[in-house]
CSV table of C-alpha atoms in Angstrom, one decimal:
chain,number,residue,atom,x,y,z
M,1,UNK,CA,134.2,174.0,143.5
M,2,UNK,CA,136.7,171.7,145.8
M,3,UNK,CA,136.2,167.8,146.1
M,4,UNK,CA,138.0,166.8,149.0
M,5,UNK,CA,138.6,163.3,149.1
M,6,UNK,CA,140.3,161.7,152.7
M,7,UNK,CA,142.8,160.3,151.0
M,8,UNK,CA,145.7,162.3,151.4
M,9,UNK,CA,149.5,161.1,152.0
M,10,UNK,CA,148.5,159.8,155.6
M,11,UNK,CA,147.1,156.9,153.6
M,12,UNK,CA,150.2,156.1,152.1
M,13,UNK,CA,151.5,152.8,152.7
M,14,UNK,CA,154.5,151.7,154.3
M,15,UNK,CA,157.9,152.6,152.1
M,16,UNK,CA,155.5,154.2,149.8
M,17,UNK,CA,155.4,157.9,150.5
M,18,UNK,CA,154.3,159.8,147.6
M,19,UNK,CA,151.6,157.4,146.4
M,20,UNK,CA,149.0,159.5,146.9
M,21,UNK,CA,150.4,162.3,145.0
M,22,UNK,CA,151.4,160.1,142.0
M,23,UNK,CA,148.1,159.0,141.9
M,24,UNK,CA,146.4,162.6,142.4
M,25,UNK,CA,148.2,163.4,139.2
M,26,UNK,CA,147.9,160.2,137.3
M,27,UNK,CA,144.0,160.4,137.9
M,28,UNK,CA,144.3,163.6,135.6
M,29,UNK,CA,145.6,161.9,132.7
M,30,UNK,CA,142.8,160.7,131.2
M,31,UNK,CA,139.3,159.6,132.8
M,32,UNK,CA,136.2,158.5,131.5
M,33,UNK,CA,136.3,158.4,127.5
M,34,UNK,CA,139.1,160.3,127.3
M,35,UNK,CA,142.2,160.1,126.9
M,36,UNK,CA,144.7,162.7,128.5
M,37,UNK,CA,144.6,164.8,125.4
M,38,UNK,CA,141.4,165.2,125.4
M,39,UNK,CA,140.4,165.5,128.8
M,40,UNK,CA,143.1,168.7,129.0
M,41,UNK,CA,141.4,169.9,125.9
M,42,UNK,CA,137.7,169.6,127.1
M,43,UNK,CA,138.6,171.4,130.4
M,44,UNK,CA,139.7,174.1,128.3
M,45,UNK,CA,137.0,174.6,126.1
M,46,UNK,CA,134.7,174.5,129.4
M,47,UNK,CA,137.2,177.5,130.6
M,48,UNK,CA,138.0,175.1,133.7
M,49,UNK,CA,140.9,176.8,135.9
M,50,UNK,CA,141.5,173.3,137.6
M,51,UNK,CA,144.2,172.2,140.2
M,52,UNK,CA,144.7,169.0,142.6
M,53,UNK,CA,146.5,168.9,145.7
M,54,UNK,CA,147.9,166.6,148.2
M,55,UNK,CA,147.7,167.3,151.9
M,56,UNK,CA,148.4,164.7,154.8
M,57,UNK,CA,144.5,164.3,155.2
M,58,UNK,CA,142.8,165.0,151.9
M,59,UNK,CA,143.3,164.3,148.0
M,60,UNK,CA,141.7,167.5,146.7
M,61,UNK,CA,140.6,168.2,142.8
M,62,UNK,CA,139.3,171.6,142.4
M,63,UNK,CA,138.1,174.2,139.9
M,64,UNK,CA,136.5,177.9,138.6
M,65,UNK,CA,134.4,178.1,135.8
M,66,UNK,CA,131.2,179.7,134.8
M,67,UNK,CA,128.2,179.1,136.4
M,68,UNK,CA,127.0,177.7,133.3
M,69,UNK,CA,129.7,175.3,132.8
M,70,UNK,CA,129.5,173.8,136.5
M,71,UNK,CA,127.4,170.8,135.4
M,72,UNK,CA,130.2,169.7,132.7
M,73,UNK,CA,132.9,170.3,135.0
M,74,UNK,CA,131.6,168.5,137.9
M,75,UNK,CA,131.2,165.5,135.4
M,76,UNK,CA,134.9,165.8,134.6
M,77,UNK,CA,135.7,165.8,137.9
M,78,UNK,CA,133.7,162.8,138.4
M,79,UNK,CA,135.4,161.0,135.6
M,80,UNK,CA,138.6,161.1,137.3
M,81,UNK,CA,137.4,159.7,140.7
M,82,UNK,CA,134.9,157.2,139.3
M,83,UNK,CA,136.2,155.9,135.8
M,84,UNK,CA,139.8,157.3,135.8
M,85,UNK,CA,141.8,155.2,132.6
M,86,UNK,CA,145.1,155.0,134.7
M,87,UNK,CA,147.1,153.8,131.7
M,88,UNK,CA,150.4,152.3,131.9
M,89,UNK,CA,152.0,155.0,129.7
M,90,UNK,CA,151.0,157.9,131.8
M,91,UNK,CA,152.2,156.4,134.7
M,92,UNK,CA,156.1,157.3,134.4
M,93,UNK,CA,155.3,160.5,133.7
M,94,UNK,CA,153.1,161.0,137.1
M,95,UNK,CA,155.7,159.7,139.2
M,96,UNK,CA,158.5,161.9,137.5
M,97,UNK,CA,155.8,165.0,137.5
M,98,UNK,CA,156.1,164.1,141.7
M,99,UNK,CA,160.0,163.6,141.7
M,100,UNK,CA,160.7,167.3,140.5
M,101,UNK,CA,158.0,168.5,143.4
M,102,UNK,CA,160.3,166.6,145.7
M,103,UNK,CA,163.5,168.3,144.4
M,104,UNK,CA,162.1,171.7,143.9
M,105,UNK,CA,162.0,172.0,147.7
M,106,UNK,CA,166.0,171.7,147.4
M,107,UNK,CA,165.0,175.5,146.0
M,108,UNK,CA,163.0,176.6,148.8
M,109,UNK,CA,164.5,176.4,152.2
M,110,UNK,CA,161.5,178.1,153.9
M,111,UNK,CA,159.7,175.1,152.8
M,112,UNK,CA,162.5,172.5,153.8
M,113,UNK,CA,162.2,173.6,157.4
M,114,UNK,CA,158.8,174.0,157.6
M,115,UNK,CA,158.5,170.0,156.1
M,116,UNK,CA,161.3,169.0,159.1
M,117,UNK,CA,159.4,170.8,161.4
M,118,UNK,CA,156.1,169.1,160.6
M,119,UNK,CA,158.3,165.5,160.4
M,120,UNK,CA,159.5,166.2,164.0
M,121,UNK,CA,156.0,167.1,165.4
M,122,UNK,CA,153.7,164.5,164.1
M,123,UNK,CA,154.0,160.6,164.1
M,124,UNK,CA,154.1,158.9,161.1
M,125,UNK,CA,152.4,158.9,158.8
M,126,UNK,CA,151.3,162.5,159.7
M,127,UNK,CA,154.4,163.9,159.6
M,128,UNK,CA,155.5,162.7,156.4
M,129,UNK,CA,155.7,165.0,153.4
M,130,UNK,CA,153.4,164.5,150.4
M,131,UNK,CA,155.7,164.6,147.7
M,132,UNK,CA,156.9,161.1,149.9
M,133,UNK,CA,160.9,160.3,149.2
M,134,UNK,CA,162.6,159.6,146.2
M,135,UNK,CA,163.5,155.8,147.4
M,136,UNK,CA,159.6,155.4,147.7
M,137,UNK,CA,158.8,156.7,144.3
M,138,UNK,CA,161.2,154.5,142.8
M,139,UNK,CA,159.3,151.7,144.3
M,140,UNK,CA,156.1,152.0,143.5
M,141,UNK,CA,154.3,150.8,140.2
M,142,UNK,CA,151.0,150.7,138.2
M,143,UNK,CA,149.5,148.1,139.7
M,144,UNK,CA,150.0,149.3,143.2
M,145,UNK,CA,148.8,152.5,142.7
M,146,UNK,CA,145.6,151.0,141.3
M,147,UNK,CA,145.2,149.0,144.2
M,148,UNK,CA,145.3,152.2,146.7
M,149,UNK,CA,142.9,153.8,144.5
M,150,UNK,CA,140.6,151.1,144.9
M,151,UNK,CA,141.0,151.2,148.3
M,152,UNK,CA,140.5,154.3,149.1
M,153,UNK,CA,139.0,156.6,146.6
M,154,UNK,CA,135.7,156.7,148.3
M,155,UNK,CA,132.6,158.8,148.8
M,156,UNK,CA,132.8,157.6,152.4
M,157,UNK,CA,134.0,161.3,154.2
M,158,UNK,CA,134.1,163.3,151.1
M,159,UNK,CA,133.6,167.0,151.2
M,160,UNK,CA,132.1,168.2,147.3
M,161,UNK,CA,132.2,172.3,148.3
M,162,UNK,CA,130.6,174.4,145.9
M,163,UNK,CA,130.1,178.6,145.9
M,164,UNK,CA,129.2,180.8,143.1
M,165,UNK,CA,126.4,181.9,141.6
M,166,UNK,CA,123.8,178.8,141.8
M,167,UNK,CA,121.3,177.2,144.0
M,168,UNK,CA,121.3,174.0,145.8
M,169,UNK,CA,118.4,172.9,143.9
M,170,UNK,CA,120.2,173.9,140.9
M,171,UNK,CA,122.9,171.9,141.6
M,172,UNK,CA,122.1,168.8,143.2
M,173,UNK,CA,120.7,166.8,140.2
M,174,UNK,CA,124.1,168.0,138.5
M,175,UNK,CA,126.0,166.4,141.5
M,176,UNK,CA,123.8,163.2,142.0
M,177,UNK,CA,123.9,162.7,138.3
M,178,UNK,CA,128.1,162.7,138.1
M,179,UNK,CA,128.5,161.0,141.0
M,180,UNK,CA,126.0,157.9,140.6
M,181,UNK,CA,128.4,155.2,140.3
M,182,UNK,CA,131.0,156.5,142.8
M,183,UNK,CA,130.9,153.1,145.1
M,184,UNK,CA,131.1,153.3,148.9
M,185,UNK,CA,133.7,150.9,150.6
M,186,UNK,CA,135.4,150.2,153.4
M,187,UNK,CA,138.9,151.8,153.2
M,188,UNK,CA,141.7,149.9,155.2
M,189,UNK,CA,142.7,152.2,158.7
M,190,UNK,CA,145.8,153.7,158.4
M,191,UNK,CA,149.0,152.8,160.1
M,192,UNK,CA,150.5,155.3,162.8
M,193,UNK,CA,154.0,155.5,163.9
M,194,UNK,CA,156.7,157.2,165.9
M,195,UNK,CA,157.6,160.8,165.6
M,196,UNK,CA,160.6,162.1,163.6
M,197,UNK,CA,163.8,162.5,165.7
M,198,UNK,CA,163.2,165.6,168.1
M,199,UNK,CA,167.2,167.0,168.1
């Protein structure tokens, strides 16, 4: 399954690249009644193979586990986009978890020029790469990150994809079930700007 939320780094804000991806992780650290501990443990015992992603459109939480085990999961899954905990001392960690994506690419130059590439192509804030700039992700803190959540963690455009061994009527009282209280809103439109420098 793959929850595909349109909240992806296009919706950072202004001089805060990366947001989205600090808060993609920091939403996994903890949700619902439990705390990070637990929630890491109770995906395991589930046999969850889980993973979250950042693209420039999307904030993406996705996993593989037995059919059997799909209703549980999609529950957790929920947790983290409906009653995350967000707590103060997981945040640090979140935005250091981000800063090593952002110097691992110092590793890859593939990757650097493909990130340049896409920088000089698209306008802002398009072009920008998810993992944001370290200046950015010294700026931002708790609070502001809970306010973007808010904002735009929505059902509104959300893509739940599911494919294995069930049935839609299987699966839909699972999926209405998890997802009750996930409030619609009106997220804020995002902010577009030039193109990166062409030579």
């Amino acid at each position: 399954f793959a929850l595909l939320i349109p909240a992806g780094s296009a919706c950072d804000p202004p001089g805060g690249s990366g947001l989205a991806s600090v808060l993609c992780d920091w939403m996994t650290r903890g949700a619902g009644r439990r705390d990070n501990r637990a929630f890491s443990m109770e995906l395991d015992r589930l046999g969850v193979q889980h993973g979250q992603t950042v693209s420039a459109a999307h904030l993406s939480l996705s996993g593989v586990c037995l059919a059997d085990n799909l209703s549980a999961a999609l529950t957790l899954t929920a947790d983290m986009v409906c009653r995350p905990q967000l707590p103060n001392d997981e945040f640090e960690p979140s935005v250091v978890s981000v800063i090593h994506e952002l110097q691992s690419l110092e590793d890859d130059p593939r990757q650097k020029v493909m990130l340049e590439l896409v920088r000089r192509c698209y306008p802002s804030p398009w072009g920008q790469p998810p993992e944001g700039a370290l200046e950015d992700l010294g700026r931002l803190t708790p609070d502001t990150v809970r306010t973007h959540f808010a904002q735009f963690i929505k059902p509104q455009g959300s893509i739940l994809g599911i494919a294995g061994r069930v049935t839609l009527a299987e699966v839909l009282p699972a999926v209405n079930a998890a997802f009750a209280d996930w409030t619609p809103g009106a997220p804020p439109a995002m902010v577009s700007g030039a193109r990166g420098p062409t030579v």
